[in-house]
Short mmCIF file of C-alpha atoms and ligand atoms in Angstrom, two decimals:
data_model
loop_
_atom_site.label_atom_id
_atom_site.label_comp_id
_atom_site.label_asym_id
_atom_site.label_seq_id
_atom_site.Cartn_x
_atom_site.Cartn_y
_atom_site.Cartn_z
CA MET A 1051 -25.04 -178.95 -34.96
CA SER A 1052 -23.45 -178.72 -38.35
CA ALA A 1053 -26.22 -176.53 -39.80
CA TYR A 1054 -28.66 -174.15 -38.15
CA LEU A 1055 -30.72 -171.12 -39.07
CA LEU A 1056 -30.88 -167.96 -36.99
CA ARG A 1057 -34.11 -166.15 -37.73
CA GLY A 1058 -34.46 -162.39 -37.67
CA ALA A 1059 -31.07 -161.25 -36.35
CA ARG A 1060 -29.99 -157.70 -37.19
CA PRO A 1061 -26.41 -157.65 -38.54
CA LEU A 1062 -24.70 -154.53 -37.09
CA GLY A 1063 -28.11 -153.38 -35.87
CA GLY A 1064 -29.50 -153.07 -39.40
CA GLU A 1065 -32.45 -154.74 -41.08
CA PRO A 1066 -33.50 -158.20 -39.83
CA ALA A 1067 -32.01 -161.13 -41.72
CA ASP A 1068 -31.80 -164.88 -41.43
CA ILE A 1069 -28.31 -166.29 -40.98
CA LEU A 1070 -27.73 -169.84 -42.17
CA VAL A 1071 -24.67 -171.41 -40.54
CA ARG A 1072 -23.30 -174.56 -42.11
CA ASP A 1073 -20.00 -176.30 -41.35
CA GLY A 1074 -18.63 -173.30 -39.49
CA VAL A 1075 -19.28 -170.67 -42.14
CA ILE A 1076 -22.11 -168.31 -42.98
CA ALA A 1077 -23.72 -170.21 -45.86
CA ALA A 1078 -26.59 -167.84 -46.57
CA LEU A 1079 -27.79 -164.49 -45.35
CA GLY A 1080 -30.94 -162.60 -46.15
CA THR A 1081 -34.68 -162.78 -45.82
CA ALA A 1082 -36.26 -166.13 -45.05
CA ALA A 1083 -36.92 -166.71 -48.73
CA ASP A 1084 -33.38 -166.30 -49.96
CA ALA A 1085 -31.59 -167.65 -46.89
CA GLY A 1086 -32.73 -171.08 -48.01
CA ASP A 1087 -35.58 -172.83 -46.26
CA ALA A 1088 -35.17 -174.51 -42.92
CA GLU A 1089 -35.09 -177.95 -44.54
CA GLY A 1090 -31.92 -179.86 -43.93
CA VAL A 1091 -30.89 -177.77 -40.95
CA ASP A 1092 -30.54 -179.26 -37.49
CA ALA A 1093 -32.16 -176.35 -35.69
CA VAL A 1094 -33.98 -173.09 -36.24
CA ILE A 1095 -33.19 -170.51 -33.58
CA ASP A 1096 -35.31 -167.43 -32.99
CA ALA A 1097 -32.99 -164.41 -33.03
CA ALA A 1098 -35.63 -161.73 -33.59
CA GLY A 1099 -34.46 -158.31 -32.43
CA LEU A 1100 -30.95 -159.46 -31.56
CA VAL A 1101 -28.05 -157.43 -32.90
CA ALA A 1102 -25.43 -159.58 -34.64
CA LEU A 1103 -21.86 -158.34 -34.24
CA PRO A 1104 -18.62 -159.96 -35.37
CA GLY A 1105 -17.17 -161.83 -32.37
CA LEU A 1106 -15.54 -159.40 -29.99
CA VAL A 1107 -11.73 -159.33 -29.84
CA ASP A 1108 -9.98 -158.14 -26.68
CA LEU A 1109 -6.47 -156.74 -27.02
CA HIS A 1110 -5.89 -156.67 -23.27
CA THR A 1111 -6.89 -159.56 -20.97
CA HIS A 1112 -5.16 -160.89 -17.88
CA LEU A 1113 -5.84 -164.63 -17.72
CA ARG A 1114 -3.33 -165.07 -14.82
CA GLU A 1115 -2.24 -168.59 -15.85
CA PRO A 1116 0.46 -169.74 -15.30
CA GLY A 1117 1.09 -168.74 -11.71
CA ARG A 1118 -2.03 -167.13 -10.30
CA GLU A 1119 -4.64 -169.78 -10.90
CA ASP A 1120 -6.29 -168.67 -7.66
CA ALA A 1121 -7.34 -165.48 -9.50
CA GLU A 1122 -8.13 -166.88 -12.95
CA THR A 1123 -7.24 -169.71 -15.31
CA VAL A 1124 -7.22 -169.78 -19.08
CA GLU A 1125 -10.36 -171.86 -18.88
CA SER A 1126 -12.29 -169.68 -16.40
CA GLY A 1127 -11.17 -166.49 -18.13
CA THR A 1128 -12.18 -167.75 -21.55
CA ARG A 1129 -15.58 -168.77 -20.17
CA ALA A 1130 -16.03 -165.21 -19.01
CA ALA A 1131 -14.91 -164.03 -22.44
CA ALA A 1132 -17.38 -166.24 -24.32
CA LEU A 1133 -20.21 -165.09 -22.04
CA GLY A 1134 -19.25 -161.50 -22.79
CA GLY A 1135 -19.49 -162.01 -26.56
CA PHE A 1136 -15.75 -162.42 -27.18
CA THR A 1137 -14.30 -164.89 -29.65
CA ALA A 1138 -10.63 -163.91 -29.21
CA VAL A 1139 -8.57 -162.48 -26.37
CA HIS A 1140 -4.96 -161.40 -26.03
CA ALA A 1141 -3.50 -162.85 -22.83
CA MET A 1142 -1.13 -160.41 -21.15
CA ALA A 1143 2.41 -161.52 -20.35
CA ASN A 1144 2.64 -160.62 -16.63
CA THR A 1145 2.14 -164.19 -15.47
CA ASP A 1146 4.46 -166.28 -13.27
CA PRO A 1147 6.63 -167.31 -15.03
CA VAL A 1148 6.45 -164.25 -17.28
CA ALA A 1149 5.51 -164.98 -20.90
CA ASP A 1150 8.92 -163.93 -22.19
CA THR A 1151 9.94 -167.12 -24.02
CA ALA A 1152 8.52 -169.27 -26.82
CA GLY A 1153 7.90 -172.00 -24.23
CA VAL A 1154 5.58 -169.94 -22.04
CA VAL A 1155 3.60 -168.33 -24.86
CA GLU A 1156 3.11 -171.77 -26.43
CA GLN A 1157 1.87 -173.10 -23.08
CA VAL A 1158 -0.76 -170.33 -22.82
CA TRP A 1159 -1.74 -170.78 -26.47
CA ARG A 1160 -2.14 -174.55 -25.95
CA LEU A 1161 -4.29 -174.05 -22.82
CA GLY A 1162 -6.51 -171.76 -24.88
CA ARG A 1163 -6.89 -174.37 -27.58
CA GLU A 1164 -7.77 -177.03 -25.00
CA ALA A 1165 -10.45 -174.84 -23.41
CA GLY A 1166 -11.74 -174.22 -26.94
CA LEU A 1167 -14.02 -171.28 -26.16
CA VAL A 1168 -12.18 -168.34 -27.72
CA ASP A 1169 -8.96 -167.92 -29.68
CA VAL A 1170 -6.29 -167.15 -27.08
CA ARG A 1171 -3.52 -165.00 -28.50
CA PRO A 1172 -0.62 -164.75 -26.05
CA VAL A 1173 1.10 -161.38 -25.69
CA GLY A 1174 4.88 -161.66 -25.37
CA ALA A 1175 6.83 -159.65 -22.81
CA VAL A 1176 9.05 -156.91 -24.22
CA THR A 1177 11.78 -157.37 -21.62
CA VAL A 1178 13.03 -160.43 -19.75
CA GLY A 1179 10.97 -160.94 -16.60
CA LEU A 1180 9.28 -157.54 -17.21
CA ARG A 1181 12.37 -156.14 -15.52
CA GLY A 1182 13.00 -153.46 -18.13
CA GLU A 1183 16.68 -154.39 -18.44
CA ARG A 1184 17.06 -156.33 -21.68
CA LEU A 1185 14.82 -157.41 -24.54
CA ALA A 1186 13.08 -160.79 -24.35
CA GLU A 1187 13.24 -163.30 -27.23
CA LEU A 1188 10.75 -161.39 -29.35
CA GLY A 1189 11.65 -163.19 -32.59
CA ALA A 1190 11.41 -166.64 -31.03
CA MET A 1191 7.94 -165.82 -29.65
CA ALA A 1192 6.84 -164.48 -33.04
CA ASP A 1193 8.09 -167.67 -34.75
CA SER A 1194 6.55 -169.99 -32.13
CA ALA A 1195 3.32 -171.92 -32.58
CA ALA A 1196 1.62 -169.05 -30.71
CA GLY A 1197 2.59 -166.65 -33.51
CA VAL A 1198 2.92 -163.67 -31.16
CA ARG A 1199 2.40 -160.26 -32.78
CA VAL A 1200 1.64 -158.09 -29.74
CA PHE A 1201 4.42 -157.43 -27.24
CA SER A 1202 3.92 -155.69 -23.90
CA ASP A 1203 5.36 -155.41 -20.41
CA ASP A 1204 1.85 -154.41 -19.29
CA GLY A 1205 1.59 -153.87 -15.58
CA LYS A 1206 4.92 -152.14 -16.02
CA CYS A 1207 6.05 -149.45 -18.40
CA VAL A 1208 9.01 -149.90 -20.73
CA SER A 1209 10.39 -146.69 -19.28
CA ASP A 1210 13.92 -146.91 -20.71
CA ALA A 1211 13.84 -144.96 -23.97
CA VAL A 1212 16.66 -146.96 -25.57
CA LEU A 1213 14.98 -150.30 -24.82
CA MET A 1214 11.67 -148.96 -26.13
CA ARG A 1215 13.36 -147.81 -29.32
CA ARG A 1216 15.03 -151.21 -29.80
CA ALA A 1217 11.75 -153.05 -29.23
CA LEU A 1218 9.97 -150.85 -31.78
CA GLU A 1219 12.76 -151.50 -34.30
CA TYR A 1220 12.88 -155.24 -33.60
CA VAL A 1221 9.15 -155.99 -34.06
CA LYS A 1222 9.14 -154.50 -37.56
CA ALA A 1223 10.80 -157.68 -38.82
CA PHE A 1224 7.66 -159.74 -38.13
CA ASP A 1225 4.96 -157.06 -38.38
CA GLY A 1226 4.60 -156.90 -34.61
CA VAL A 1227 3.39 -154.09 -32.41
CA VAL A 1228 4.61 -152.85 -29.04
CA ALA A 1229 1.73 -152.19 -26.63
CA GLN A 1230 2.88 -149.74 -24.00
CA HIS A 1231 1.56 -149.37 -20.46
CA ALA A 1232 2.34 -145.67 -20.27
CA GLN A 1233 3.38 -144.82 -16.72
CA GLU A 1234 6.47 -142.80 -15.90
CA PRO A 1235 7.68 -144.77 -12.88
CA ARG A 1236 9.37 -141.99 -10.89
CA LEU A 1237 6.31 -139.72 -11.18
CA THR A 1238 4.03 -142.45 -9.83
CA GLU A 1239 6.04 -143.91 -6.95
CA GLY A 1240 3.58 -144.91 -4.23
CA ALA A 1241 0.65 -143.56 -6.25
CA GLN A 1242 -2.77 -144.69 -5.01
CA MET A 1243 -5.28 -142.80 -7.16
CA HIS A 1244 -5.63 -140.00 -9.72
CA GLU A 1245 -3.81 -136.85 -8.61
CA GLY A 1246 -6.42 -134.13 -8.35
CA GLU A 1247 -9.07 -132.61 -6.17
CA VAL A 1248 -10.29 -135.89 -4.68
CA SER A 1249 -6.79 -137.18 -3.84
CA GLY A 1250 -6.18 -133.86 -2.10
CA VAL A 1251 -9.29 -134.27 0.02
CA LEU A 1252 -8.57 -137.90 0.84
CA GLY A 1253 -4.86 -137.37 1.38
CA LEU A 1254 -3.90 -140.27 -0.88
CA PRO A 1255 -0.69 -140.09 -2.97
CA GLY A 1256 -1.59 -139.07 -6.51
CA TRP A 1257 -0.94 -140.64 -9.96
CA PRO A 1258 -0.69 -137.51 -12.12
CA ALA A 1259 -2.00 -137.39 -15.69
CA VAL A 1260 1.39 -136.12 -16.83
CA ALA A 1261 2.99 -139.47 -15.91
CA GLU A 1262 0.91 -141.11 -18.65
CA GLU A 1263 1.11 -138.25 -21.13
CA ALA A 1264 4.90 -137.87 -20.91
CA ILE A 1265 5.48 -141.52 -21.89
CA ILE A 1266 2.91 -141.40 -24.72
CA ALA A 1267 4.53 -138.23 -26.09
CA ARG A 1268 7.95 -139.86 -26.02
CA ASP A 1269 6.71 -143.10 -27.55
CA VAL A 1270 4.82 -141.58 -30.48
CA LEU A 1271 7.98 -139.63 -31.32
CA LEU A 1272 10.06 -142.81 -31.10
CA ALA A 1273 7.58 -144.79 -33.21
CA GLY A 1274 7.57 -142.05 -35.82
CA HIS A 1275 11.36 -141.87 -35.78
CA VAL A 1276 11.91 -145.60 -36.39
CA GLY A 1277 8.77 -146.09 -38.52
CA SER A 1278 7.24 -148.78 -36.35
CA ARG A 1279 3.83 -149.67 -34.93
CA LEU A 1280 2.95 -148.48 -31.43
CA HIS A 1281 -0.19 -149.34 -29.50
CA VAL A 1282 -1.06 -147.36 -26.36
CA CYS A 1283 -2.80 -149.38 -23.66
CA HIS A 1284 -5.66 -148.03 -21.52
CA VAL A 1285 -5.54 -144.32 -22.37
CA SER A 1286 -7.08 -142.53 -19.40
CA THR A 1287 -6.59 -138.76 -19.71
CA ALA A 1288 -7.81 -135.92 -21.92
CA GLY A 1289 -4.19 -134.86 -22.43
CA SER A 1290 -3.22 -138.31 -23.76
CA VAL A 1291 -6.01 -138.00 -26.32
CA GLU A 1292 -4.58 -134.69 -27.55
CA ILE A 1293 -1.11 -136.18 -27.99
CA ILE A 1294 -2.43 -139.20 -29.89
CA ARG A 1295 -4.54 -136.96 -32.10
CA TRP A 1296 -1.46 -134.87 -32.89
CA ALA A 1297 0.64 -137.98 -33.64
CA LYS A 1298 -1.98 -139.47 -35.95
CA ALA A 1299 -2.24 -136.18 -37.83
CA ARG A 1300 1.51 -136.36 -38.38
CA GLY A 1301 1.21 -139.88 -39.80
CA VAL A 1302 2.67 -141.82 -36.86
CA ASP A 1303 1.51 -145.46 -36.93
CA VAL A 1304 -0.07 -145.37 -33.48
CA THR A 1305 -3.25 -147.00 -32.22
CA ALA A 1306 -4.85 -146.65 -28.81
CA GLU A 1307 -7.31 -148.37 -26.54
CA VAL A 1308 -9.63 -147.26 -23.76
CA THR A 1309 -11.14 -149.52 -21.12
CA PRO A 1310 -14.86 -149.70 -20.39
CA HIS A 1311 -14.28 -148.49 -16.82
CA HIS A 1312 -12.48 -145.36 -17.99
CA LEU A 1313 -15.52 -144.62 -20.18
CA LEU A 1314 -17.95 -144.79 -17.27
CA LEU A 1315 -16.40 -144.34 -13.82
CA THR A 1316 -14.59 -141.44 -12.14
CA ASP A 1317 -12.23 -140.87 -9.21
CA ASP A 1318 -15.19 -139.66 -7.18
CA LEU A 1319 -15.86 -143.34 -6.40
CA VAL A 1320 -12.61 -143.52 -4.44
CA ARG A 1321 -14.29 -141.49 -1.68
CA SER A 1322 -15.86 -144.82 -0.67
CA TYR A 1323 -12.37 -146.26 -0.03
CA ASP A 1324 -13.69 -149.44 -1.63
CA PRO A 1325 -10.62 -151.08 -3.23
CA VAL A 1326 -12.78 -152.48 -6.02
CA PHE A 1327 -12.28 -149.03 -7.59
CA LYS A 1328 -8.48 -149.21 -7.32
CA VAL A 1329 -7.05 -149.67 -10.78
CA ASN A 1330 -4.02 -148.74 -12.86
CA PRO A 1331 -4.16 -146.31 -14.58
CA PRO A 1332 -6.56 -144.86 -12.01
CA LEU A 1333 -10.11 -143.68 -12.55
CA ARG A 1334 -9.87 -140.05 -13.64
CA THR A 1335 -12.26 -137.08 -13.70
CA GLN A 1336 -15.57 -136.51 -15.46
CA SER A 1337 -13.90 -134.25 -18.04
CA ASP A 1338 -11.41 -137.05 -18.85
CA VAL A 1339 -14.33 -139.47 -19.25
CA GLU A 1340 -15.98 -137.07 -21.69
CA ALA A 1341 -12.76 -136.59 -23.69
CA LEU A 1342 -12.25 -140.37 -23.89
CA ARG A 1343 -15.81 -140.93 -25.13
CA GLU A 1344 -15.37 -138.25 -27.79
CA ALA A 1345 -12.01 -139.68 -28.85
CA LEU A 1346 -13.47 -143.18 -29.17
CA ALA A 1347 -16.32 -141.79 -31.24
CA ASP A 1348 -14.09 -139.79 -33.60
CA GLY A 1349 -11.51 -142.57 -34.01
CA THR A 1350 -8.61 -140.95 -32.16
CA ILE A 1351 -8.90 -143.88 -29.78
CA ASP A 1352 -9.25 -146.94 -32.00
CA VAL A 1353 -10.55 -149.69 -29.75
CA VAL A 1354 -12.08 -150.68 -26.46
CA ALA A 1355 -10.00 -153.22 -24.53
CA THR A 1356 -11.10 -154.65 -21.21
CA ASP A 1357 -7.90 -154.79 -19.13
CA HIS A 1358 -9.77 -157.63 -17.39
CA ALA A 1359 -7.70 -157.96 -14.20
CA PRO A 1360 -9.03 -160.58 -11.81
CA HIS A 1361 -7.73 -160.62 -8.23
CA PRO A 1362 -8.63 -163.04 -5.42
CA VAL A 1363 -10.69 -161.70 -2.53
CA GLU A 1364 -7.73 -161.46 -0.12
CA ASP A 1365 -5.95 -159.05 -2.48
CA LYS A 1366 -8.98 -156.78 -2.91
CA ASP A 1367 -10.99 -157.11 0.30
CA CYS A 1368 -8.50 -155.18 2.40
CA GLU A 1369 -7.33 -151.66 3.15
CA TRP A 1370 -7.12 -149.32 0.15
CA GLY A 1371 -3.39 -148.75 0.57
CA VAL A 1372 -2.41 -152.44 0.28
CA ALA A 1373 -5.11 -153.62 -2.15
CA ALA A 1374 -4.14 -154.83 -5.62
CA MET A 1375 -4.93 -152.68 -8.65
CA GLY A 1376 -7.37 -153.95 -11.26
CA MET A 1377 -10.96 -154.91 -12.00
CA THR A 1378 -12.65 -157.61 -14.03
CA GLY A 1379 -14.29 -156.62 -17.30
CA LEU A 1380 -14.91 -159.36 -19.85
CA GLU A 1381 -18.55 -160.03 -18.96
CA THR A 1382 -19.52 -156.38 -18.60
CA ALA A 1383 -17.59 -154.70 -21.43
CA LEU A 1384 -20.33 -154.70 -24.05
CA SER A 1385 -22.92 -153.51 -21.53
CA VAL A 1386 -20.74 -150.61 -20.43
CA VAL A 1387 -20.07 -149.68 -24.06
CA GLN A 1388 -23.79 -149.64 -24.79
CA GLU A 1389 -24.41 -147.51 -21.69
CA ALA A 1390 -21.56 -145.04 -22.35
CA MET A 1391 -21.48 -144.92 -26.15
CA VAL A 1392 -24.59 -146.34 -27.83
CA ASP A 1393 -27.36 -145.11 -25.53
CA THR A 1394 -25.70 -141.68 -25.52
CA GLY A 1395 -25.85 -141.53 -29.33
CA LEU A 1396 -22.05 -141.43 -29.72
CA LEU A 1397 -21.75 -144.76 -31.56
CA ASP A 1398 -24.05 -147.00 -33.57
CA TRP A 1399 -23.66 -150.78 -33.63
CA ALA A 1400 -21.50 -150.69 -36.75
CA GLY A 1401 -19.21 -148.36 -34.81
CA VAL A 1402 -19.18 -150.80 -31.89
CA ALA A 1403 -18.28 -153.67 -34.25
CA LEU A 1404 -15.36 -151.66 -35.59
CA ARG A 1405 -14.00 -150.77 -32.16
CA LEU A 1406 -14.54 -154.06 -30.35
CA SER A 1407 -13.86 -156.52 -33.15
CA VAL A 1408 -12.65 -155.37 -36.57
CA THR A 1409 -9.91 -152.97 -35.46
CA PRO A 1410 -8.58 -154.95 -32.49
CA ALA A 1411 -8.31 -158.02 -34.77
CA ALA A 1412 -6.39 -155.90 -37.28
CA ILE A 1413 -4.02 -154.47 -34.65
CA GLY A 1414 -3.31 -157.96 -33.25
CA ARG A 1415 -3.09 -159.48 -36.76
CA VAL A 1416 -5.66 -162.10 -35.72
CA ALA A 1417 -6.67 -164.16 -38.74
CA GLY A 1418 -10.33 -165.13 -39.12
CA GLN A 1419 -11.59 -162.62 -36.53
CA GLY A 1420 -13.24 -159.26 -36.95
CA ARG A 1421 -14.63 -160.41 -40.29
CA PRO A 1422 -17.82 -159.08 -41.91
CA ILE A 1423 -21.09 -160.89 -41.27
CA ALA A 1424 -21.37 -162.07 -44.87
CA VAL A 1425 -21.76 -165.22 -46.94
CA GLY A 1426 -18.58 -167.30 -47.05
CA GLU A 1427 -17.14 -165.73 -43.91
CA PRO A 1428 -16.43 -167.74 -40.73
CA ALA A 1429 -19.48 -167.98 -38.48
CA THR A 1430 -17.74 -166.10 -35.67
CA PHE A 1431 -20.13 -163.59 -34.15
CA CYS A 1432 -22.23 -162.74 -31.15
CA LEU A 1433 -25.91 -161.98 -30.76
CA VAL A 1434 -26.77 -159.17 -28.36
CA ASP A 1435 -30.09 -158.11 -26.90
CA PRO A 1436 -29.78 -154.32 -26.57
CA ASP A 1437 -33.03 -154.22 -24.57
CA GLY A 1438 -31.86 -156.85 -22.10
CA ILE A 1439 -31.32 -155.20 -18.71
CA TRP A 1440 -29.40 -157.10 -16.07
CA THR A 1441 -28.04 -156.51 -12.59
CA VAL A 1442 -24.33 -157.21 -12.21
CA ARG A 1443 -23.43 -159.64 -9.43
CA GLY A 1444 -19.77 -160.53 -9.19
CA ALA A 1445 -20.59 -163.86 -7.57
CA GLY A 1446 -22.70 -164.81 -10.57
CA LEU A 1447 -20.01 -164.12 -13.16
CA ALA A 1448 -17.85 -166.86 -14.66
CA SER A 1449 -14.54 -165.25 -13.77
CA ARG A 1450 -12.83 -166.94 -10.83
CA SER A 1451 -12.55 -163.48 -9.22
CA THR A 1452 -15.41 -161.20 -8.20
CA ASN A 1453 -13.76 -157.77 -8.33
CA THR A 1454 -16.26 -156.08 -10.61
CA PRO A 1455 -16.71 -152.33 -10.11
CA TYR A 1456 -20.30 -152.60 -11.37
CA GLU A 1457 -21.63 -154.71 -8.49
CA GLY A 1458 -25.36 -154.09 -8.11
CA MET A 1459 -25.55 -151.84 -11.17
CA ARG A 1460 -28.28 -152.33 -13.73
CA LEU A 1461 -26.76 -152.33 -17.22
CA PRO A 1462 -28.15 -152.78 -20.72
CA ALA A 1463 -27.14 -155.47 -23.24
CA THR A 1464 -27.26 -159.16 -22.58
CA VAL A 1465 -25.31 -161.57 -24.78
CA ALA A 1466 -27.80 -164.09 -26.13
CA ALA A 1467 -25.20 -166.21 -27.91
CA THR A 1468 -21.56 -166.31 -28.92
CA VAL A 1469 -20.50 -168.37 -31.93
CA LEU A 1470 -16.93 -169.38 -32.80
CA ARG A 1471 -16.51 -170.85 -36.31
CA GLY A 1472 -20.07 -172.15 -36.17
CA ARG A 1473 -19.87 -173.64 -32.69
CA ILE A 1474 -22.07 -171.99 -30.06
CA THR A 1475 -19.75 -171.26 -27.13
CA ALA A 1476 -22.23 -169.39 -24.94
CA ARG A 1477 -25.98 -169.11 -24.96
CA ASP A 1478 -28.41 -167.30 -22.67
CA GLY A 1479 -25.81 -166.70 -19.99
CA ARG A 1480 -24.41 -170.21 -19.94
CA VAL A 1481 -21.27 -171.59 -21.51
CA ALA A 1482 -22.24 -174.19 -24.07
CA ARG A 1483 -21.20 -177.77 -23.56
CA HIS A 1484 -18.70 -179.26 -26.00
CA GLU A 1485 -18.70 -182.83 -27.13
CA ASP A 1486 -15.74 -183.53 -24.82
CA GLY A 1487 -17.57 -182.15 -21.80
CA ARG A 1488 -15.23 -179.19 -21.28
CA GLY A 1489 -16.44 -175.63 -21.27
CA THR A 1490 -19.48 -176.21 -19.08
CA ARG A 1491 -20.21 -173.68 -16.43
ZN1 ZN B 2635 -1.59 -151.82 -17.88
#
């Protein structure tokens, strides 16, 4: 379809408008009269009542390829992304081999292009092999075809202060950002869950909030000192929010993300000993959840990022103590955000667009994403039914792994369609077929 008309969509949840898409761009926008008549278009699609948002951009996705194709591939992960309303994802570097060279990031970037469902932006490792010993080839990854701008050892913390300082200094040369997984390693040795009342009752080794907060405090000071960009991954505690708020007030160039699961779930769920709730950083307390929601609403936390972390059944369907950490999130992110932030009155849809598309695209320096829904802009958006209620079933999701913490939950928001530069990549819960036959579910 080179031209089609979407009737009655509500850009950012506002007044209904018709969106005319032609040759990959928004050619007209307005009421039926001024959007141009339906003549000459290949299709007219009823979008009445659907909220149109710029295509979602995830700063934190684990696609697992290369190396753990049993958990996820670039193709299966990007199918999940398209179904969740995403048009771009940042693929984390903790693959096997680690994405610490131009060769590996170009491989991931190329696989994303071949799958063709979302723009895959590889994240480059900060240190060789994520070992925290010496810096990886950051410049070569930035200069590669993948054009890496986000660097992270995610899964591990760059705990050495000198290495972290050097990385922050180095990425300035190409406008990069260091995304830190803030976890003081010595304070979290053997940690199994949030350190607090519930861990005391269950007798599980705790992951204290201070282990996150101490690294964030150090890193905002370092970023301020060298005048570089810092991004804090998956902020999970009320104390972290206070430190980031303080740093922003002092003018430090720091941004932060929160995951959907940290906006909705608490460590109380660990009482079930169901490893689906085992994640790093761990689920925290209700008062942390409330502080995170407030911080996302007031802009202290800039974005929602999924930390989509697929694991095969044998790594999750086992005893708590040996189970892998992580949960999937691409196909449920928008629903959880509506449940936690929109239906609670904390954010409107324009606020959601900012935090799930515009700002993450800006942090990752992703061209052509997070753009306004306006004439002349790329037709890269998603259409969401805020009244669509669905029941999450891991087995029915497109991810190759089924470790969703929302199994059986009824959540709002269904993605009616996702559009990437005019091409419909997902529609009514199914990945759209391309001409070359790829991308079918
Ligand atoms: Zn992490």
